[in-house]
């Protein structure tokens, strides 16, 4: 299956680094721009510092993603372009951008004296003394990105690893858990610069993969294949904080993204009983056997009504696609189904509950096979 290609303007942004002499004229430039619209040509000229008026402020020509400036976003574009040229899938672009966000804040670091981590330099703080290349090479964004991707290729199973594990396997950082917090913004940057390559909207690859239970470029997947039944906060159920996915009892339930299990319990019913090893009924109350997982960006997902004690424990790290339990009908339930919730800025209340259908579609992992 062909890897989604970033839009024309962004595919060529990396020429800022290697082909500046082609700017504003020349047969090669004309060839490259020949099939672009007038607006795309103007935008590309601006990104390359060209145009009828000479140098143009780059801050107004590339997407802005706080807290990063135009130069940092341009460096992210180079990282994405290199990944595409190496035929790495969009998931690799997200991992690479997130890694550079942690290592350098997407700034191409030179030698900083005592402020350097040993002799680390460049977007990925690669160390010449550790064999990454010469100082000049590791400060070349194209070279540094290529070295990162080539090392990532050697990591068995990186495609389904939590982002922080994949990045750590390449970088061998002293702070192995630091990468995860950058995943949401890295995904946003890839989507903005590459026509939504990290989500279903811009990539048939991620849509097919998520629908088949594989991992989308964003690092998310579906909990199981089932149609969406009772919806989020519907007029009939205004306090329904998630969606119900109706499927056969004992169907495996997958963690939808990497994270840490924060809660495993048999939820009490309205009478204070913990009776989760039997089928429930409408009006009984409680989630039955349930699991909560905290993901990067303080996103929490909740899984309810399992048939038996879940397969995971609190504080256990899980990866996207790991089986955490099986579908049942425990608690407040009229039949076998998974009740699935998504909460933002999680504080153990329902204040941050959002529509899982909309959220999962944005991650490239649409529930129920819907687009």
CSV table of C-alpha atoms in Angstrom, one decimal:
chain,number,residue,atom,x,y,z
A,1,UNK,CA,0.0,0.0,0.0
A,2,UNK,CA,1.4,3.4,-1.0
A,3,UNK,CA,2.5,5.7,1.8
A,4,UNK,CA,0.5,9.0,1.8
A,5,UNK,CA,2.5,11.8,0.3
A,6,UNK,CA,2.6,15.2,1.9
A,7,UNK,CA,1.1,18.1,-0.1
A,8,UNK,CA,3.3,19.6,-2.7
A,9,UNK,CA,4.3,22.7,-0.8
A,10,UNK,CA,5.4,20.7,2.2
A,11,UNK,CA,7.2,18.0,0.2
A,12,UNK,CA,9.4,20.7,-1.2
A,13,UNK,CA,10.0,22.7,2.0
A,14,UNK,CA,13.1,20.6,2.7
A,15,UNK,CA,14.7,22.2,-0.3
A,16,UNK,CA,15.2,25.2,1.9
A,17,UNK,CA,18.0,23.3,3.4
A,18,UNK,CA,19.7,21.7,0.4
A,19,UNK,CA,18.6,23.7,-2.7
A,20,UNK,CA,18.6,27.3,-1.7
A,21,UNK,CA,20.5,28.3,-4.8
A,22,UNK,CA,17.5,27.3,-6.9
A,23,UNK,CA,15.4,30.0,-5.3
A,24,UNK,CA,13.4,32.4,-7.5
A,25,UNK,CA,14.4,31.2,-10.9
A,26,UNK,CA,16.3,28.6,-12.9
A,27,UNK,CA,15.2,25.7,-15.0
A,28,UNK,CA,15.1,23.2,-12.2
A,29,UNK,CA,12.9,25.5,-10.1
A,30,UNK,CA,10.5,25.9,-13.0
A,31,UNK,CA,10.4,22.2,-13.5
A,32,UNK,CA,9.6,21.6,-9.8
A,33,UNK,CA,6.9,24.3,-9.7
A,34,UNK,CA,5.4,23.5,-13.1
A,35,UNK,CA,2.4,21.6,-11.8
A,36,UNK,CA,1.6,23.8,-8.8
A,37,UNK,CA,-1.3,26.3,-8.7
A,38,UNK,CA,-0.5,30.0,-8.6
A,39,UNK,CA,-1.3,30.1,-4.9
A,40,UNK,CA,0.9,27.1,-4.2
A,41,UNK,CA,3.7,28.6,-6.1
A,42,UNK,CA,3.4,31.8,-4.1
A,43,UNK,CA,3.3,30.0,-0.8
A,44,UNK,CA,6.3,27.9,-1.7
A,45,UNK,CA,8.3,30.9,-2.8
A,46,UNK,CA,7.4,32.5,0.5
A,47,UNK,CA,8.5,29.5,2.5
A,48,UNK,CA,11.8,29.5,0.6
A,49,UNK,CA,12.4,33.2,1.3
A,50,UNK,CA,11.6,34.2,-2.3
A,51,UNK,CA,9.1,36.4,-4.1
A,52,UNK,CA,8.8,39.6,-6.0
A,53,UNK,CA,9.6,41.6,-2.8
A,54,UNK,CA,12.6,39.5,-1.8
A,55,UNK,CA,12.7,37.8,1.6
A,56,UNK,CA,9.3,37.2,3.2
A,57,UNK,CA,8.5,36.7,6.8
A,58,UNK,CA,8.3,32.9,7.2
A,59,UNK,CA,6.1,33.2,10.3
A,60,UNK,CA,3.1,34.1,8.0
A,61,UNK,CA,3.6,31.3,5.5
A,62,UNK,CA,3.7,28.0,7.4
A,63,UNK,CA,1.0,26.7,9.8
A,64,UNK,CA,1.5,27.9,13.4
A,65,UNK,CA,1.3,25.4,16.1
A,66,UNK,CA,1.9,26.8,19.6
A,67,UNK,CA,4.4,27.0,21.2
A,68,UNK,CA,6.5,26.5,18.1
A,69,UNK,CA,7.7,29.2,15.6
A,70,UNK,CA,8.1,29.1,11.8
A,71,UNK,CA,11.7,27.8,11.9
A,72,UNK,CA,10.7,25.0,14.2
A,73,UNK,CA,7.8,24.1,12.1
A,74,UNK,CA,10.0,24.2,9.0
A,75,UNK,CA,12.4,21.7,10.8
A,76,UNK,CA,9.4,19.4,11.4
A,77,UNK,CA,8.5,19.6,7.7
A,78,UNK,CA,12.1,18.5,6.9
A,79,UNK,CA,11.7,15.5,9.3
A,80,UNK,CA,8.4,14.5,7.6
A,81,UNK,CA,9.8,14.9,4.1
A,82,UNK,CA,12.8,12.6,4.9
A,83,UNK,CA,10.4,10.0,6.3
A,84,UNK,CA,8.3,10.1,3.2
A,85,UNK,CA,11.3,9.9,0.9
A,86,UNK,CA,12.6,6.8,2.9
A,87,UNK,CA,9.1,5.3,2.5
A,88,UNK,CA,8.5,5.2,6.2
A,89,UNK,CA,4.8,5.2,7.2
A,90,UNK,CA,3.2,8.3,8.9
A,91,UNK,CA,3.5,6.7,12.3
A,92,UNK,CA,7.2,7.0,11.9
A,93,UNK,CA,6.9,10.7,11.1
A,94,UNK,CA,5.0,11.2,14.3
A,95,UNK,CA,7.6,9.4,16.4
A,96,UNK,CA,10.4,11.3,14.7
A,97,UNK,CA,8.8,14.7,15.2
A,98,UNK,CA,7.9,14.0,18.8
A,99,UNK,CA,11.5,12.8,19.5
A,100,UNK,CA,12.9,16.1,18.1
A,101,UNK,CA,10.4,18.1,20.1
A,102,UNK,CA,11.8,16.5,23.3
A,103,UNK,CA,15.5,16.5,22.3
A,104,UNK,CA,15.7,20.1,20.9
A,105,UNK,CA,12.3,21.7,20.8
A,106,UNK,CA,12.7,21.4,17.0
A,107,UNK,CA,15.7,23.7,17.1
A,108,UNK,CA,18.8,22.7,15.2
A,109,UNK,CA,21.2,22.9,18.1
A,110,UNK,CA,24.9,23.8,17.5
A,111,UNK,CA,27.7,23.3,20.0
A,112,UNK,CA,26.5,25.0,23.2
A,113,UNK,CA,29.6,24.4,25.3
A,114,UNK,CA,28.8,23.3,28.9
A,115,UNK,CA,25.1,23.5,28.1
A,116,UNK,CA,25.4,20.5,25.6
A,117,UNK,CA,24.5,17.1,26.8
A,118,UNK,CA,28.1,15.9,26.3
A,119,UNK,CA,28.7,16.5,22.6
A,120,UNK,CA,25.0,16.2,21.5
A,121,UNK,CA,23.9,18.4,18.6
A,122,UNK,CA,21.2,18.9,16.0
A,123,UNK,CA,17.5,18.3,16.0
A,124,UNK,CA,17.9,14.9,17.7
A,125,UNK,CA,20.9,15.7,19.9
A,126,UNK,CA,22.9,13.0,18.2
A,127,UNK,CA,26.4,12.5,19.5
A,128,UNK,CA,29.4,12.4,17.1
A,129,UNK,CA,31.4,10.6,19.8
A,130,UNK,CA,28.8,7.8,19.7
A,131,UNK,CA,29.0,7.2,16.0
A,132,UNK,CA,26.1,9.3,14.7
A,133,UNK,CA,28.3,11.3,12.3
A,134,UNK,CA,30.5,14.3,12.3
A,135,UNK,CA,29.4,17.5,14.1
A,136,UNK,CA,28.6,19.1,10.7
A,137,UNK,CA,26.5,16.0,9.7
A,138,UNK,CA,24.4,15.8,12.8
A,139,UNK,CA,23.6,19.5,12.5
A,140,UNK,CA,22.2,18.8,9.0
A,141,UNK,CA,18.5,18.2,9.5
A,142,UNK,CA,18.2,15.9,6.5
A,143,UNK,CA,21.2,13.8,7.5
A,144,UNK,CA,20.0,13.7,11.2
A,145,UNK,CA,16.5,12.7,10.2
A,146,UNK,CA,17.8,10.0,7.9
A,147,UNK,CA,20.0,8.6,10.7
A,148,UNK,CA,17.0,8.5,13.1
A,149,UNK,CA,14.7,6.7,10.6
A,150,UNK,CA,17.4,4.2,9.7
A,151,UNK,CA,17.9,3.3,13.3
A,152,UNK,CA,14.2,3.1,13.9
A,153,UNK,CA,13.9,0.6,11.1
A,154,UNK,CA,16.1,-1.8,13.1
A,155,UNK,CA,13.8,-1.8,16.1
A,156,UNK,CA,11.7,-4.9,16.0
A,157,UNK,CA,8.0,-4.1,16.4
A,158,UNK,CA,8.4,-0.3,16.5
A,159,UNK,CA,5.2,0.1,14.5
A,160,UNK,CA,3.0,-1.1,17.5
A,161,UNK,CA,5.2,0.1,20.3
A,162,UNK,CA,4.2,3.1,22.5
A,163,UNK,CA,5.8,6.1,21.1
A,164,UNK,CA,8.1,6.6,24.1
A,165,UNK,CA,9.5,3.0,23.8
A,166,UNK,CA,10.2,3.4,20.1
A,167,UNK,CA,11.9,6.7,20.6
A,168,UNK,CA,13.9,5.4,23.5
A,169,UNK,CA,15.1,2.4,21.5
A,170,UNK,CA,16.6,4.8,19.0
A,171,UNK,CA,17.9,7.6,21.3
A,172,UNK,CA,18.8,5.7,24.5
A,173,UNK,CA,17.9,8.8,26.5
A,174,UNK,CA,18.5,9.4,30.2
A,175,UNK,CA,14.8,10.3,30.4
A,176,UNK,CA,13.0,7.4,28.7
A,177,UNK,CA,9.5,8.5,29.6
A,178,UNK,CA,9.8,12.1,28.4
A,179,UNK,CA,8.8,11.5,24.8
A,180,UNK,CA,5.1,10.5,25.4
A,181,UNK,CA,3.9,14.0,26.3
A,182,UNK,CA,4.8,15.3,22.8
A,183,UNK,CA,2.7,12.7,20.9
A,184,UNK,CA,-0.6,14.8,20.7
A,185,UNK,CA,1.1,17.9,19.3
A,186,UNK,CA,3.5,15.9,17.0
A,187,UNK,CA,0.4,14.2,15.6
A,188,UNK,CA,-1.2,17.6,15.0
A,189,UNK,CA,1.9,18.9,13.3
A,190,UNK,CA,2.1,15.9,10.9
A,191,UNK,CA,-1.6,16.3,10.1
A,192,UNK,CA,-1.2,20.0,9.4
A,193,UNK,CA,1.9,19.6,7.2
A,194,UNK,CA,1.0,16.4,5.4
A,195,UNK,CA,-2.7,16.7,4.7
A,196,UNK,CA,-3.9,14.8,7.7
A,197,UNK,CA,-1.6,11.8,7.2
A,198,UNK,CA,-1.8,10.9,10.8
A,199,UNK,CA,-5.6,10.6,10.7
A,200,UNK,CA,-8.2,8.9,8.6
A,201,UNK,CA,-9.2,12.1,6.9
A,202,UNK,CA,-6.0,12.3,5.0
A,203,UNK,CA,-4.8,8.8,4.7
A,204,UNK,CA,-6.5,5.7,3.3
A,205,UNK,CA,-3.7,3.7,4.8
A,206,UNK,CA,-4.6,4.7,8.4
A,207,UNK,CA,-8.3,4.3,7.8
A,208,UNK,CA,-7.8,0.7,6.6
A,209,UNK,CA,-5.4,-0.2,9.3
A,210,UNK,CA,-7.5,1.1,12.1
A,211,UNK,CA,-10.6,-0.6,10.7
A,212,UNK,CA,-8.8,-3.9,10.7
A,213,UNK,CA,-7.6,-3.5,14.2
A,214,UNK,CA,-4.1,-2.3,13.4
A,215,UNK,CA,-2.4,0.8,14.7
A,216,UNK,CA,-3.1,4.2,13.0
A,217,UNK,CA,-0.3,6.6,12.4
A,218,UNK,CA,-1.5,8.6,15.4
A,219,UNK,CA,-0.8,5.5,17.6
A,220,UNK,CA,-4.5,4.8,18.3
A,221,UNK,CA,-6.6,1.8,17.3
A,222,UNK,CA,-10.1,0.6,17.9
A,223,UNK,CA,-11.1,-1.3,21.1
A,224,UNK,CA,-13.0,-3.9,19.0
A,225,UNK,CA,-15.0,-4.2,15.8
A,226,UNK,CA,-18.6,-3.5,16.5
A,227,UNK,CA,-21.4,-1.1,15.5
A,228,UNK,CA,-22.0,2.0,17.7
A,229,UNK,CA,-25.3,1.6,19.6
A,230,UNK,CA,-26.4,4.0,22.3
A,231,UNK,CA,-24.6,7.3,21.7
A,232,UNK,CA,-22.9,9.9,23.7
A,233,UNK,CA,-25.3,12.1,25.8
A,234,UNK,CA,-28.2,11.5,23.5
A,235,UNK,CA,-31.6,13.1,24.2
A,236,UNK,CA,-32.8,9.7,25.5
A,237,UNK,CA,-29.7,9.3,27.8
A,238,UNK,CA,-28.3,12.8,28.5
A,239,UNK,CA,-26.0,11.5,31.2
A,240,UNK,CA,-24.5,8.7,29.0
A,241,UNK,CA,-20.8,9.7,29.1
A,242,UNK,CA,-19.7,7.3,26.4
A,243,UNK,CA,-20.9,5.0,23.6
A,244,UNK,CA,-22.0,1.4,23.6
A,245,UNK,CA,-20.4,-1.1,21.2
A,246,UNK,CA,-22.7,-4.2,21.0
A,247,UNK,CA,-20.8,-7.4,20.3
A,248,UNK,CA,-20.8,-11.0,21.5
A,249,UNK,CA,-19.8,-11.9,25.0
A,250,UNK,CA,-16.1,-12.8,25.5
A,251,UNK,CA,-15.0,-10.7,22.5
A,252,UNK,CA,-11.4,-9.4,23.3
A,253,UNK,CA,-11.1,-5.7,24.2
A,254,UNK,CA,-8.0,-3.8,23.2
A,255,UNK,CA,-6.4,-0.8,24.7
A,256,UNK,CA,-6.9,2.0,22.2
A,257,UNK,CA,-3.5,3.6,22.7
A,258,UNK,CA,-0.4,3.2,24.8
A,259,UNK,CA,-0.6,4.4,28.4
A,260,UNK,CA,-0.7,3.3,32.0
A,261,UNK,CA,-3.6,1.5,33.6
A,262,UNK,CA,-4.9,3.8,36.4
A,263,UNK,CA,-7.9,1.8,37.6
A,264,UNK,CA,-9.1,-1.8,37.6
A,265,UNK,CA,-12.1,-2.6,39.7
A,266,UNK,CA,-15.5,-4.2,40.2
A,267,UNK,CA,-17.7,-1.1,40.2
A,268,UNK,CA,-20.4,-1.0,42.9
A,269,UNK,CA,-24.1,-1.1,41.9
A,270,UNK,CA,-26.7,1.3,43.3
A,271,UNK,CA,-27.1,-0.8,46.4
A,272,UNK,CA,-23.3,-0.8,47.1
A,273,UNK,CA,-22.8,-4.4,46.1
A,274,UNK,CA,-19.8,-5.6,44.1
A,275,UNK,CA,-21.4,-8.4,42.1
A,276,UNK,CA,-19.6,-8.3,38.8
A,277,UNK,CA,-19.2,-12.0,38.1
A,278,UNK,CA,-22.8,-12.3,37.0
A,279,UNK,CA,-24.8,-10.6,34.3
A,280,UNK,CA,-26.3,-7.3,35.3
A,281,UNK,CA,-29.6,-5.7,34.3
A,282,UNK,CA,-30.9,-2.2,33.5
A,283,UNK,CA,-31.3,-0.2,36.6
A,284,UNK,CA,-28.7,-2.2,38.6
A,285,UNK,CA,-26.1,0.6,38.4
A,286,UNK,CA,-22.4,0.5,38.0
A,287,UNK,CA,-19.9,-0.3,35.3
A,288,UNK,CA,-19.3,-3.8,36.4
A,289,UNK,CA,-15.7,-5.0,35.7
A,290,UNK,CA,-14.0,-1.9,34.4
A,291,UNK,CA,-10.6,-0.5,33.4
A,292,UNK,CA,-9.3,3.0,33.0
A,293,UNK,CA,-6.1,3.9,31.1
A,294,UNK,CA,-4.3,7.3,31.1
A,295,UNK,CA,-2.7,8.2,27.8
A,296,UNK,CA,-0.3,10.9,26.6
A,297,UNK,CA,-1.8,14.4,27.0
A,298,UNK,CA,-3.8,13.4,30.1
A,299,UNK,CA,-6.4,11.6,28.0
A,300,UNK,CA,-8.3,8.8,29.8
A,301,UNK,CA,-10.2,6.0,28.3
A,302,UNK,CA,-12.7,3.8,30.2
A,303,UNK,CA,-13.9,0.3,29.4
A,304,UNK,CA,-17.0,-1.1,31.2
A,305,UNK,CA,-19.2,-4.2,31.6
A,306,UNK,CA,-16.4,-6.9,31.2
A,307,UNK,CA,-17.4,-10.5,31.7
A,308,UNK,CA,-14.6,-11.3,34.2
A,309,UNK,CA,-11.7,-9.7,36.1
A,310,UNK,CA,-9.7,-7.7,33.6
A,311,UNK,CA,-6.3,-9.1,32.4
A,312,UNK,CA,-4.3,-6.0,33.5
A,313,UNK,CA,-3.3,-4.5,36.8
A,314,UNK,CA,-3.1,-0.9,38.0
A,315,UNK,CA,0.1,0.9,37.1
A,316,UNK,CA,0.8,-1.6,34.3
A,317,UNK,CA,2.0,-0.1,31.0
A,318,UNK,CA,0.1,-1.2,28.0
A,319,UNK,CA,0.5,-0.6,24.2
A,320,UNK,CA,-2.1,0.1,21.6
A,321,UNK,CA,-3.8,-3.1,20.7
A,322,UNK,CA,-3.0,-5.0,24.0
A,323,UNK,CA,-5.9,-7.1,25.1
A,324,UNK,CA,-7.1,-5.8,28.5
A,325,UNK,CA,-10.2,-7.9,29.0
A,326,UNK,CA,-13.3,-9.5,27.4
A,327,UNK,CA,-16.8,-8.2,26.7
A,328,UNK,CA,-19.6,-9.0,29.1
A,329,UNK,CA,-22.8,-7.7,30.6
A,330,UNK,CA,-21.8,-7.0,34.2
A,331,UNK,CA,-23.2,-3.9,36.0
A,332,UNK,CA,-25.9,-1.7,34.6
A,333,UNK,CA,-26.3,-3.6,31.4
A,334,UNK,CA,-29.1,-5.0,29.2
A,335,UNK,CA,-26.8,-7.3,27.2
A,336,UNK,CA,-23.3,-8.0,26.1
A,337,UNK,CA,-21.5,-4.8,25.0
A,338,UNK,CA,-18.5,-2.5,25.7
A,339,UNK,CA,-19.3,0.8,27.2
A,340,UNK,CA,-16.4,3.0,26.0
A,341,UNK,CA,-15.6,6.6,27.3
A,342,UNK,CA,-12.9,9.2,26.5
A,343,UNK,CA,-12.0,12.0,28.9
A,344,UNK,CA,-9.8,15.0,28.3
A,345,UNK,CA,-7.8,16.7,31.1
A,346,UNK,CA,-8.8,13.8,33.3
A,347,UNK,CA,-9.6,14.6,36.9
A,348,UNK,CA,-11.8,11.6,37.8
A,349,UNK,CA,-15.0,13.3,37.0
A,350,UNK,CA,-17.3,13.4,34.0
A,351,UNK,CA,-16.5,17.0,33.3
A,352,UNK,CA,-14.0,16.1,30.7
A,353,UNK,CA,-16.0,13.4,28.9
A,354,UNK,CA,-16.2,13.9,25.1
A,355,UNK,CA,-17.9,12.1,22.3
A,356,UNK,CA,-15.7,9.0,21.6
A,357,UNK,CA,-17.0,8.7,18.0
A,358,UNK,CA,-15.7,12.1,17.1
A,359,UNK,CA,-12.4,11.8,19.0
A,360,UNK,CA,-11.5,8.4,17.6
A,361,UNK,CA,-12.3,9.5,14.1
A,362,UNK,CA,-9.8,12.3,14.6
A,363,UNK,CA,-7.2,9.8,15.7
A,364,UNK,CA,-7.7,7.8,12.5
A,365,UNK,CA,-9.3,4.9,14.4
A,366,UNK,CA,-13.0,5.3,13.6
A,367,UNK,CA,-15.4,3.3,15.8
A,368,UNK,CA,-17.8,0.9,14.2
A,369,UNK,CA,-16.1,1.2,10.9
A,370,UNK,CA,-17.7,4.5,10.2
A,371,UNK,CA,-15.8,7.2,8.3
